[in-house]
Amino acid sequence: MKDSYRAFPTDEEIVEKLIIKDIYHLRIKNYLLESLENQNNKEPISITGTGLTIEHIMPQNSNLKKEWKDMLGDNWKEIQRIYLHTIGNLTLTGYNSEMSDKPFIEKQNHEKGFKNSHIKLNYDIAKLSKWDESEIVNRSKILAKQVVSIWQYPSISKEDIEEYLGKETVEQNYTSVENYPKMNSEIGDIYDELDRKILSLDSGIKKEYKQQYIAYKMDSNFVNIKISKSELTAGLNIPFEEIEDSLGICRNTTNIGNFANNPVLFKINTDITINYVMSLIEQALKYQLEE
C-alpha cells in the first residue's frame, strides 16, 4: 500500500504530463475526446456513426504549407514534433479530411470548420486569430484540467492519509536516485559514472528528479535517464536524423509516446561503453546550445 501510494500522481503532475503526452496514439483517444466534449453537455455526442473524426489542428504533414510555417515561426519543426499529437492540438470535426492540411484561417472559415461547428471543443478555437505554440499549450492546460475534473481521485484528507501511512510517506518527494527502482551493482556503477560525466559537461547543467526519470537540462532537457534494475534508458532531445550513431543503438521515437517524449531513445547496459554513451549525449547538448 505504501509503495502504491508513492506512485499516486497529483492533479498538477497529471496536468504537466498531459500537456506533452501523445494522446493521438492512445487506444482511448476517442473516449477521451468524447468525454471532454460531453461534460456538462445536455446533448451528448458520439464519434461512432456521426461523421465526426479526430482532427489535428496543426497538420500532421511534415512538409507544412508556408502559411503554417509563418504562423508557427522559425522553430516550426520542433513545435510540430513536440505538440502534434498532444491534447491541445486535437479536436473533433465533421469536415472532409482533404481540409486537414489547409491553413488555420481556412480551417476556421470552412462551412464545416471551427467557426461553424456545433462541437464545444471548437468554440474557443473559433475565436482565435492564430494557432501557434502558446495557443496549443494554453488549450492543453485547459483540457488537461478538465480531464482531472472528470476523473477525480477519491477525496481523502492529508490527516487521514498520514494516520494510515505515516507522515514520512505523505511528505516523500523525488529528491535522489534512491527514489527510483534499486539498480544492480553494475548498473548502479554505470549510472554514478554517467551522472558525474554529464554534470561535468557544463557548469550550467541542472539535474531534476521527475516521477519517471531524471532530467539533465540547460534551457530545457537535453537528456533524460530512466532507471530500472538491470539497465538504464536514455532519451535524447535531438531530431533522430541529426544523431550520429555508428553502433545503431538509437531508436527513432519521433511522434511516439515515451516516458519523456524524446525523439531518440537507447538502452544503456554493460554491453555499451560509457564513452560511447557520452558521445551521444554530448550531441544532444550541442544541438540544444546551437539552437
PDB file of C-alpha atoms in Angstrom:
ATOM      1  CA  MET A   1       0.000   0.000   0.000  1.00  0.00           C
ATOM      2  CA  LYS A   2       2.764   2.430   0.848  1.00  0.00           C
ATOM      3  CA  ASP A   3       4.594   1.801  -2.423  1.00  0.00           C
ATOM      4  CA  SER A   4       1.438   2.246  -4.478  1.00  0.00           C
ATOM      5  CA  TYR A   5       0.656   5.485  -2.724  1.00  0.00           C
ATOM      6  CA  ARG A   6       4.076   6.943  -3.512  1.00  0.00           C
ATOM      7  CA  ALA A   7       3.295   6.428  -7.217  1.00  0.00           C
ATOM      8  CA  PHE A   8      -0.062   8.193  -6.887  1.00  0.00           C
ATOM      9  CA  PRO A   9       0.300  11.362  -9.028  1.00  0.00           C
ATOM     10  CA  THR A  10      -1.151  14.703  -8.016  1.00  0.00           C
ATOM     11  CA  ASP A  11      -3.540  16.655 -10.239  1.00  0.00           C
ATOM     12  CA  GLU A  12      -0.692  19.056 -11.006  1.00  0.00           C
ATOM     13  CA  GLU A  13       1.557  16.185 -12.135  1.00  0.00           C
ATOM     14  CA  ILE A  14      -1.188  14.804 -14.370  1.00  0.00           C
ATOM     15  CA  VAL A  15      -1.748  18.210 -15.973  1.00  0.00           C
ATOM     16  CA  GLU A  16       2.006  18.627 -16.520  1.00  0.00           C
ATOM     17  CA  LYS A  17       2.258  15.238 -18.250  1.00  0.00           C
ATOM     18  CA  LEU A  18      -0.879  15.703 -20.373  1.00  0.00           C
ATOM     19  CA  ILE A  19       0.452  18.933 -21.867  1.00  0.00           C
ATOM     20  CA  ILE A  20       3.109  16.988 -23.821  1.00  0.00           C
ATOM     21  CA  LYS A  21       1.562  13.487 -23.833  1.00  0.00           C
ATOM     22  CA  ASP A  22       0.970  11.779 -27.194  1.00  0.00           C
ATOM     23  CA  ILE A  23      -2.797  11.330 -26.962  1.00  0.00           C
ATOM     24  CA  TYR A  24      -3.466  10.547 -30.613  1.00  0.00           C
ATOM     25  CA  HIS A  25      -1.852   7.105 -30.470  1.00  0.00           C
ATOM     26  CA  LEU A  26      -3.674   6.026 -27.310  1.00  0.00           C
ATOM     27  CA  ARG A  27      -6.422   3.422 -27.726  1.00  0.00           C
ATOM     28  CA  ILE A  28      -8.728   5.564 -25.570  1.00  0.00           C
ATOM     29  CA  LYS A  29      -8.381   8.751 -27.627  1.00  0.00           C
ATOM     30  CA  ASN A  30     -11.975   8.604 -28.925  1.00  0.00           C
ATOM     31  CA  TYR A  31     -13.349   8.003 -25.440  1.00  0.00           C
ATOM     32  CA  LEU A  32     -11.217  10.799 -24.010  1.00  0.00           C
ATOM     33  CA  LEU A  33     -12.307  13.429 -26.538  1.00  0.00           C
ATOM     34  CA  GLU A  34     -15.942  12.326 -26.349  1.00  0.00           C
ATOM     35  CA  SER A  35     -15.816  12.674 -22.561  1.00  0.00           C
ATOM     36  CA  LEU A  36     -14.342  16.170 -22.793  1.00  0.00           C
ATOM     37  CA  GLU A  37     -16.992  17.177 -25.318  1.00  0.00           C
ATOM     38  CA  ASN A  38     -19.863  15.669 -23.354  1.00  0.00           C
ATOM     39  CA  GLN A  39     -19.007  17.063 -19.917  1.00  0.00           C
ATOM     40  CA  ASN A  40     -21.996  19.201 -18.849  1.00  0.00           C
ATOM     41  CA  ASN A  41     -23.446  18.744 -22.341  1.00  0.00           C
ATOM     42  CA  LYS A  42     -27.227  18.262 -22.441  1.00  0.00           C
ATOM     43  CA  GLU A  43     -26.956  16.715 -25.919  1.00  0.00           C
ATOM     44  CA  PRO A  44     -24.074  14.201 -25.747  1.00  0.00           C
ATOM     45  CA  ILE A  45     -22.371  13.275 -28.999  1.00  0.00           C
ATOM     46  CA  SER A  46     -20.658  10.114 -30.181  1.00  0.00           C
ATOM     47  CA  ILE A  47     -17.862   9.811 -32.714  1.00  0.00           C
ATOM     48  CA  THR A  48     -19.222   6.487 -33.959  1.00  0.00           C
ATOM     49  CA  GLY A  49     -21.680   6.810 -36.835  1.00  0.00           C
ATOM     50  CA  THR A  50     -21.871  10.620 -36.784  1.00  0.00           C
ATOM     51  CA  GLY A  51     -19.271  11.539 -39.392  1.00  0.00           C
ATOM     52  CA  LEU A  52     -17.078  13.118 -36.740  1.00  0.00           C
ATOM     53  CA  THR A  53     -13.353  12.451 -36.836  1.00  0.00           C
ATOM     54  CA  ILE A  54     -10.382  13.371 -34.689  1.00  0.00           C
ATOM     55  CA  GLU A  55      -8.594  16.276 -36.331  1.00  0.00           C
ATOM     56  CA  HIS A  56      -5.101  17.671 -35.868  1.00  0.00           C
ATOM     57  CA  ILE A  57      -5.442  21.455 -35.805  1.00  0.00           C
ATOM     58  CA  MET A  58      -1.767  21.894 -36.699  1.00  0.00           C
ATOM     59  CA  PRO A  59      -1.422  19.355 -39.556  1.00  0.00           C
ATOM     60  CA  GLN A  60       0.474  16.068 -39.426  1.00  0.00           C
ATOM     61  CA  ASN A  61       2.161  16.669 -42.777  1.00  0.00           C
ATOM     62  CA  SER A  62       5.899  17.112 -42.170  1.00  0.00           C
ATOM     63  CA  ASN A  63       6.019  19.403 -45.212  1.00  0.00           C
ATOM     64  CA  LEU A  64       3.810  22.154 -43.790  1.00  0.00           C
ATOM     65  CA  LYS A  65       2.394  24.836 -46.035  1.00  0.00           C
ATOM     66  CA  LYS A  66       4.046  28.256 -45.949  1.00  0.00           C
ATOM     67  CA  GLU A  67       1.123  29.761 -44.041  1.00  0.00           C
ATOM     68  CA  TRP A  68       1.649  27.259 -41.228  1.00  0.00           C
ATOM     69  CA  LYS A  69       5.405  27.781 -41.122  1.00  0.00           C
ATOM     70  CA  ASP A  70       4.920  31.540 -40.925  1.00  0.00           C
ATOM     71  CA  MET A  71       2.334  31.209 -38.149  1.00  0.00           C
ATOM     72  CA  LEU A  72       4.418  28.788 -36.067  1.00  0.00           C
ATOM     73  CA  GLY A  73       7.673  30.696 -36.572  1.00  0.00           C
ATOM     74  CA  ASP A  74      11.275  29.702 -37.225  1.00  0.00           C
ATOM     75  CA  ASN A  75      11.054  26.827 -34.734  1.00  0.00           C
ATOM     76  CA  TRP A  76       8.082  25.239 -36.530  1.00  0.00           C
ATOM     77  CA  LYS A  77       9.681  21.805 -36.904  1.00  0.00           C
ATOM     78  CA  GLU A  78      10.341  21.489 -33.172  1.00  0.00           C
ATOM     79  CA  ILE A  79       6.865  22.786 -32.289  1.00  0.00           C
ATOM     80  CA  GLN A  80       5.290  20.246 -34.624  1.00  0.00           C
ATOM     81  CA  ARG A  81       7.456  17.445 -33.201  1.00  0.00           C
ATOM     82  CA  ILE A  82       6.575  18.180 -29.584  1.00  0.00           C
ATOM     83  CA  TYR A  83       2.914  19.171 -29.782  1.00  0.00           C
ATOM     84  CA  LEU A  84       1.485  17.457 -32.892  1.00  0.00           C
ATOM     85  CA  HIS A  85      -0.334  14.616 -31.115  1.00  0.00           C
ATOM     86  CA  THR A  86      -0.983  16.368 -27.799  1.00  0.00           C
ATOM     87  CA  ILE A  87      -4.430  17.005 -26.418  1.00  0.00           C
ATOM     88  CA  GLY A  88      -4.172  20.730 -27.163  1.00  0.00           C
ATOM     89  CA  ASN A  89      -3.773  20.091 -30.897  1.00  0.00           C
ATOM     90  CA  LEU A  90      -6.621  17.581 -31.217  1.00  0.00           C
ATOM     91  CA  THR A  91     -10.307  18.232 -31.709  1.00  0.00           C
ATOM     92  CA  LEU A  92     -13.448  16.750 -33.253  1.00  0.00           C
ATOM     93  CA  THR A  93     -14.690  17.955 -36.627  1.00  0.00           C
ATOM     94  CA  GLY A  94     -17.061  16.971 -39.380  1.00  0.00           C
ATOM     95  CA  TYR A  95     -15.206  18.441 -42.323  1.00  0.00           C
ATOM     96  CA  ASN A  96     -13.617  16.400 -45.054  1.00  0.00           C
ATOM     97  CA  SER A  97     -10.120  15.042 -44.497  1.00  0.00           C
ATOM     98  CA  GLU A  98      -8.907  16.959 -47.549  1.00  0.00           C
ATOM     99  CA  MET A  99      -9.057  20.105 -45.397  1.00  0.00           C
ATOM    100  CA  SER A 100      -6.588  18.722 -42.853  1.00  0.00           C
ATOM    101  CA  ASP A 101      -3.501  20.413 -44.358  1.00  0.00           C
ATOM    102  CA  LYS A 102      -5.186  23.748 -45.034  1.00  0.00           C
ATOM    103  CA  PRO A 103      -4.056  26.948 -43.272  1.00  0.00           C
ATOM    104  CA  PHE A 104      -5.615  27.713 -39.898  1.00  0.00           C
ATOM    105  CA  ILE A 105      -7.851  30.519 -41.190  1.00  0.00           C
ATOM    106  CA  GLU A 106      -9.279  28.249 -43.897  1.00  0.00           C
ATOM    107  CA  LYS A 107      -9.991  25.573 -41.313  1.00  0.00           C
ATOM    108  CA  GLN A 108     -11.862  28.165 -39.279  1.00  0.00           C
ATOM    109  CA  ASN A 109     -13.955  29.555 -42.127  1.00  0.00           C
ATOM    110  CA  HIS A 110     -14.814  26.315 -43.930  1.00  0.00           C
ATOM    111  CA  GLU A 111     -18.554  25.596 -43.963  1.00  0.00           C
ATOM    112  CA  LYS A 112     -17.915  22.777 -41.508  1.00  0.00           C
ATOM    113  CA  GLY A 113     -14.949  24.492 -39.883  1.00  0.00           C
ATOM    114  CA  PHE A 114     -14.374  25.740 -36.373  1.00  0.00           C
ATOM    115  CA  LYS A 115     -16.464  28.919 -36.666  1.00  0.00           C
ATOM    116  CA  ASN A 116     -19.490  26.968 -37.874  1.00  0.00           C
ATOM    117  CA  SER A 117     -19.059  23.979 -35.594  1.00  0.00           C
ATOM    118  CA  HIS A 118     -21.614  22.799 -33.048  1.00  0.00           C
ATOM    119  CA  ILE A 119     -18.837  20.961 -31.191  1.00  0.00           C
ATOM    120  CA  LYS A 120     -17.987  22.586 -27.836  1.00  0.00           C
ATOM    121  CA  LEU A 121     -14.318  21.668 -28.183  1.00  0.00           C
ATOM    122  CA  ASN A 122     -14.140  24.073 -31.115  1.00  0.00           C
ATOM    123  CA  TYR A 123     -15.785  27.117 -29.542  1.00  0.00           C
ATOM    124  CA  ASP A 124     -12.566  28.636 -28.182  1.00  0.00           C
ATOM    125  CA  ILE A 125     -10.581  27.721 -31.313  1.00  0.00           C
ATOM    126  CA  ALA A 126     -13.096  29.646 -33.416  1.00  0.00           C
ATOM    127  CA  LYS A 127     -12.290  32.850 -31.504  1.00  0.00           C
ATOM    128  CA  LEU A 128      -8.541  32.743 -32.207  1.00  0.00           C
ATOM    129  CA  SER A 129      -6.665  34.612 -34.918  1.00  0.00           C
ATOM    130  CA  LYS A 130      -3.640  32.295 -34.868  1.00  0.00           C
ATOM    131  CA  TRP A 131      -2.590  28.793 -33.871  1.00  0.00           C
ATOM    132  CA  ASP A 132       0.955  28.614 -32.535  1.00  0.00           C
ATOM    133  CA  GLU A 133       2.880  27.072 -29.648  1.00  0.00           C
ATOM    134  CA  SER A 134       1.392  29.345 -26.988  1.00  0.00           C
ATOM    135  CA  GLU A 135      -2.177  28.622 -28.100  1.00  0.00           C
ATOM    136  CA  ILE A 136      -1.552  24.860 -28.218  1.00  0.00           C
ATOM    137  CA  VAL A 137      -0.028  24.839 -24.728  1.00  0.00           C
ATOM    138  CA  ASN A 138      -2.802  27.039 -23.349  1.00  0.00           C
ATOM    139  CA  ARG A 139      -5.507  24.745 -24.739  1.00  0.00           C
ATOM    140  CA  SER A 140      -3.605  21.690 -23.470  1.00  0.00           C
ATOM    141  CA  LYS A 141      -3.639  23.136 -19.947  1.00  0.00           C
ATOM    142  CA  ILE A 142      -7.357  23.896 -20.135  1.00  0.00           C
ATOM    143  CA  LEU A 143      -8.272  20.420 -21.394  1.00  0.00           C
ATOM    144  CA  ALA A 144      -5.857  18.690 -19.006  1.00  0.00           C
ATOM    145  CA  LYS A 145      -7.531  20.433 -16.065  1.00  0.00           C
ATOM    146  CA  GLN A 146     -10.880  19.327 -17.479  1.00  0.00           C
ATOM    147  CA  VAL A 147      -9.599  15.744 -17.585  1.00  0.00           C
ATOM    148  CA  VAL A 148      -8.691  15.752 -13.889  1.00  0.00           C
ATOM    149  CA  SER A 149     -12.064  17.278 -13.053  1.00  0.00           C
ATOM    150  CA  ILE A 150     -13.868  14.455 -14.892  1.00  0.00           C
ATOM    151  CA  TRP A 151     -11.773  11.632 -13.436  1.00  0.00           C
ATOM    152  CA  GLN A 152     -11.234  12.796  -9.884  1.00  0.00           C
ATOM    153  CA  TYR A 153      -9.372  10.809  -7.253  1.00  0.00           C
ATOM    154  CA  PRO A 154     -11.265   9.934  -4.079  1.00  0.00           C
ATOM    155  CA  SER A 155     -11.181  12.856  -1.671  1.00  0.00           C
ATOM    156  CA  ILE A 156      -9.020  11.869   1.306  1.00  0.00           C
ATOM    157  CA  SER A 157      -7.673  14.375   3.774  1.00  0.00           C
ATOM    158  CA  LYS A 158      -3.934  14.627   4.351  1.00  0.00           C
ATOM    159  CA  GLU A 159      -4.518  13.909   8.047  1.00  0.00           C
ATOM    160  CA  ASP A 160      -6.301  10.629   7.240  1.00  0.00           C
ATOM    161  CA  ILE A 161      -3.510   9.586   4.881  1.00  0.00           C
ATOM    162  CA  GLU A 162      -0.847  10.400   7.468  1.00  0.00           C
ATOM    163  CA  GLU A 163      -2.687   8.396  10.110  1.00  0.00           C
ATOM    164  CA  TYR A 164      -2.817   5.331   7.856  1.00  0.00           C
ATOM    165  CA  LEU A 165       0.509   5.542   6.009  1.00  0.00           C
ATOM    166  CA  GLY A 166       2.687   7.615   8.287  1.00  0.00           C
ATOM    167  CA  LYS A 167       3.728  11.207   7.732  1.00  0.00           C
ATOM    168  CA  GLU A 168       7.084  10.302   6.190  1.00  0.00           C
ATOM    169  CA  THR A 169       5.293   8.608   3.276  1.00  0.00           C
ATOM    170  CA  VAL A 170       2.993  11.552   2.570  1.00  0.00           C
ATOM    171  CA  GLU A 171       5.857  14.026   2.550  1.00  0.00           C
ATOM    172  CA  GLN A 172       8.072  11.946   0.229  1.00  0.00           C
ATOM    173  CA  ASN A 173       9.196  13.648  -2.981  1.00  0.00           C
ATOM    174  CA  TYR A 174      11.590  12.594  -5.707  1.00  0.00           C
ATOM    175  CA  THR A 175      14.805  14.060  -4.366  1.00  0.00           C
ATOM    176  CA  SER A 176      17.502  11.478  -5.114  1.00  0.00           C
ATOM    177  CA  VAL A 177      18.306   8.358  -7.084  1.00  0.00           C
ATOM    178  CA  GLU A 178      17.127   6.355  -4.062  1.00  0.00           C
ATOM    179  CA  ASN A 179      13.512   7.170  -5.011  1.00  0.00           C
ATOM    180  CA  TYR A 180      13.773   5.026  -8.155  1.00  0.00           C
ATOM    181  CA  PRO A 181      13.949   1.229  -8.647  1.00  0.00           C
ATOM    182  CA  LYS A 182      17.009  -0.293  -6.977  1.00  0.00           C
ATOM    183  CA  MET A 183      19.727  -0.930  -9.573  1.00  0.00           C
ATOM    184  CA  ASN A 184      22.010  -3.940  -9.512  1.00  0.00           C
ATOM    185  CA  SER A 185      25.614  -3.099  -8.636  1.00  0.00           C
ATOM    186  CA  GLU A 186      26.866  -2.958 -12.242  1.00  0.00           C
ATOM    187  CA  ILE A 187      24.095  -0.650 -13.440  1.00  0.00           C
ATOM    188  CA  GLY A 188      24.467   1.447 -10.297  1.00  0.00           C
ATOM    189  CA  ASP A 189      28.150   1.967 -11.063  1.00  0.00           C
ATOM    190  CA  ILE A 190      27.327   2.879 -14.665  1.00  0.00           C
ATOM    191  CA  TYR A 191      24.744   5.425 -13.521  1.00  0.00           C
ATOM    192  CA  ASP A 192      27.107   7.013 -10.989  1.00  0.00           C
ATOM    193  CA  GLU A 193      29.829   7.467 -13.617  1.00  0.00           C
ATOM    194  CA  LEU A 194      27.343   8.690 -16.214  1.00  0.00           C
ATOM    195  CA  ASP A 195      25.874  11.193 -13.760  1.00  0.00           C
ATOM    196  CA  ARG A 196      29.313  12.631 -12.985  1.00  0.00           C
ATOM    197  CA  LYS A 197      30.284  12.891 -16.643  1.00  0.00           C
ATOM    198  CA  ILE A 198      27.030  14.577 -17.693  1.00  0.00           C
ATOM    199  CA  LEU A 199      27.238  17.193 -14.938  1.00  0.00           C
ATOM    200  CA  SER A 200      30.877  17.890 -15.818  1.00  0.00           C
ATOM    201  CA  LEU A 201      29.999  18.795 -19.424  1.00  0.00           C
ATOM    202  CA  ASP A 202      28.965  22.328 -18.423  1.00  0.00           C
ATOM    203  CA  SER A 203      28.670  24.213 -15.142  1.00  0.00           C
ATOM    204  CA  GLY A 204      25.190  25.368 -16.159  1.00  0.00           C
ATOM    205  CA  ILE A 205      23.716  21.871 -16.313  1.00  0.00           C
ATOM    206  CA  LYS A 206      20.976  21.200 -13.773  1.00  0.00           C
ATOM    207  CA  LYS A 207      19.607  17.846 -12.615  1.00  0.00           C
ATOM    208  CA  GLU A 208      15.929  17.381 -11.764  1.00  0.00           C
ATOM    209  CA  TYR A 209      14.278  14.283 -10.294  1.00  0.00           C
ATOM    210  CA  LYS A 210      10.989  13.610 -12.053  1.00  0.00           C
ATOM    211  CA  GLN A 211       8.464  10.916 -11.235  1.00  0.00           C
ATOM    212  CA  GLN A 212       9.557   8.589 -14.053  1.00  0.00           C
ATOM    213  CA  TYR A 213      13.055   9.777 -14.909  1.00  0.00           C
ATOM    214  CA  ILE A 214      15.996  12.025 -14.058  1.00  0.00           C
ATOM    215  CA  ALA A 215      16.323  15.097 -16.286  1.00  0.00           C
ATOM    216  CA  TYR A 216      19.539  16.897 -17.192  1.00  0.00           C
ATOM    217  CA  LYS A 217      18.963  20.337 -18.638  1.00  0.00           C
ATOM    218  CA  MET A 218      20.362  23.663 -19.719  1.00  0.00           C
ATOM    219  CA  ASP A 219      17.481  25.814 -21.008  1.00  0.00           C
ATOM    220  CA  SER A 220      15.483  22.600 -21.391  1.00  0.00           C
ATOM    221  CA  ASN A 221      16.087  18.875 -21.028  1.00  0.00           C
ATOM    222  CA  PHE A 222      18.738  17.507 -23.378  1.00  0.00           C
ATOM    223  CA  VAL A 223      18.883  14.006 -21.866  1.00  0.00           C
ATOM    224  CA  ASN A 224      16.524  12.088 -19.591  1.00  0.00           C
ATOM    225  CA  ILE A 225      17.553   8.889 -17.807  1.00  0.00           C
ATOM    226  CA  LYS A 226      15.020   6.254 -16.759  1.00  0.00           C
ATOM    227  CA  ILE A 227      16.239   3.760 -14.183  1.00  0.00           C
ATOM    228  CA  SER A 228      15.427   0.072 -13.881  1.00  0.00           C
ATOM    229  CA  LYS A 229      17.123  -2.793 -12.072  1.00  0.00           C
ATOM    230  CA  SER A 230      19.228  -4.154 -14.938  1.00  0.00           C
ATOM    231  CA  GLU A 231      19.526  -1.262 -17.397  1.00  0.00           C
ATOM    232  CA  LEU A 232      19.102   2.449 -17.981  1.00  0.00           C
ATOM    233  CA  THR A 233      17.109   4.063 -20.766  1.00  0.00           C
ATOM    234  CA  ALA A 234      18.277   7.391 -22.170  1.00  0.00           C
ATOM    235  CA  GLY A 235      16.033   9.802 -24.052  1.00  0.00           C
ATOM    236  CA  LEU A 236      17.709  12.497 -26.127  1.00  0.00           C
ATOM    237  CA  ASN A 237      16.101  15.754 -27.182  1.00  0.00           C
ATOM    238  CA  ILE A 238      17.602  15.872 -30.674  1.00  0.00           C
ATOM    239  CA  PRO A 239      15.994  15.014 -34.037  1.00  0.00           C
ATOM    240  CA  PHE A 240      16.715  11.404 -34.936  1.00  0.00           C
ATOM    241  CA  GLU A 241      18.141  12.396 -38.314  1.00  0.00           C
ATOM    242  CA  GLU A 242      20.726  14.580 -36.551  1.00  0.00           C
ATOM    243  CA  ILE A 243      22.209  11.877 -34.325  1.00  0.00           C
ATOM    244  CA  GLU A 244      25.439  10.140 -35.343  1.00  0.00           C
ATOM    245  CA  ASP A 245      25.171   6.588 -34.021  1.00  0.00           C
ATOM    246  CA  SER A 246      27.752   4.260 -35.547  1.00  0.00           C
ATOM    247  CA  LEU A 247      26.632   1.323 -33.372  1.00  0.00           C
ATOM    248  CA  GLY A 248      22.979   1.724 -34.341  1.00  0.00           C
ATOM    249  CA  ILE A 249      21.668   1.530 -30.766  1.00  0.00           C
ATOM    250  CA  CYS A 250      19.340   4.543 -31.052  1.00  0.00           C
ATOM    251  CA  ARG A 251      15.642   4.160 -31.822  1.00  0.00           C
ATOM    252  CA  ASN A 252      13.590   6.731 -33.703  1.00  0.00           C
ATOM    253  CA  THR A 253      10.715   7.526 -31.348  1.00  0.00           C
ATOM    254  CA  THR A 254       9.602  10.723 -33.081  1.00  0.00           C
ATOM    255  CA  ASN A 255       5.840  11.205 -32.552  1.00  0.00           C
ATOM    256  CA  ILE A 256       5.728   8.010 -30.469  1.00  0.00           C
ATOM    257  CA  GLY A 257       4.803   8.390 -26.838  1.00  0.00           C
ATOM    258  CA  ASN A 258       7.530   7.500 -24.344  1.00  0.00           C
ATOM    259  CA  PHE A 259       8.448   8.368 -20.772  1.00  0.00           C
ATOM    260  CA  ALA A 260       9.709  11.863 -21.674  1.00  0.00           C
ATOM    261  CA  ASN A 261       8.523  12.342 -25.280  1.00  0.00           C
ATOM    262  CA  ASN A 262      12.061  12.294 -26.675  1.00  0.00           C
ATOM    263  CA  PRO A 263      12.638  11.640 -30.398  1.00  0.00           C
ATOM    264  CA  VAL A 264      15.644   9.394 -29.672  1.00  0.00           C
ATOM    265  CA  LEU A 265      15.825   6.523 -27.168  1.00  0.00           C
ATOM    266  CA  PHE A 266      18.532   3.972 -26.424  1.00  0.00           C
ATOM    267  CA  LYS A 267      19.318   1.388 -23.759  1.00  0.00           C
ATOM    268  CA  ILE A 268      22.396   1.592 -21.534  1.00  0.00           C
ATOM    269  CA  ASN A 269      23.820  -1.623 -20.099  1.00  0.00           C
ATOM    270  CA  THR A 270      27.147  -3.369 -19.612  1.00  0.00           C
ATOM    271  CA  ASP A 271      27.446  -4.018 -23.371  1.00  0.00           C
ATOM    272  CA  ILE A 272      27.798  -0.282 -24.150  1.00  0.00           C
ATOM    273  CA  THR A 273      30.815   1.775 -23.105  1.00  0.00           C
ATOM    274  CA  ILE A 274      30.348   4.957 -21.106  1.00  0.00           C
ATOM    275  CA  ASN A 275      32.430   6.867 -23.649  1.00  0.00           C
ATOM    276  CA  TYR A 276      30.062   5.898 -26.465  1.00  0.00           C
ATOM    277  CA  VAL A 277      27.012   6.805 -24.383  1.00  0.00           C
ATOM    278  CA  MET A 278      28.564  10.182 -23.619  1.00  0.00           C
ATOM    279  CA  SER A 279      29.266  10.791 -27.315  1.00  0.00           C
ATOM    280  CA  LEU A 280      25.519  10.527 -27.972  1.00  0.00           C
ATOM    281  CA  ILE A 281      24.567  12.697 -25.002  1.00  0.00           C
ATOM    282  CA  GLU A 282      27.094  15.359 -25.987  1.00  0.00           C
ATOM    283  CA  GLN A 283      25.461  15.570 -29.422  1.00  0.00           C
ATOM    284  CA  ALA A 284      22.101  16.338 -27.790  1.00  0.00           C
ATOM    285  CA  LEU A 285      23.670  19.028 -25.600  1.00  0.00           C
ATOM    286  CA  LYS A 286      25.491  20.573 -28.565  1.00  0.00           C
ATOM    287  CA  TYR A 287      22.276  20.574 -30.593  1.00  0.00           C
ATOM    288  CA  GLN A 288      20.444  22.457 -27.822  1.00  0.00           C
ATOM    289  CA  LEU A 289      23.230  25.006 -27.369  1.00  0.00           C
ATOM    290  CA  GLU A 290      23.338  25.726 -31.106  1.00  0.00           C
ATOM    291  CA  GLU A 291      19.579  26.164 -31.436  1.00  0.00           C
TER     292      GLU A 291
END
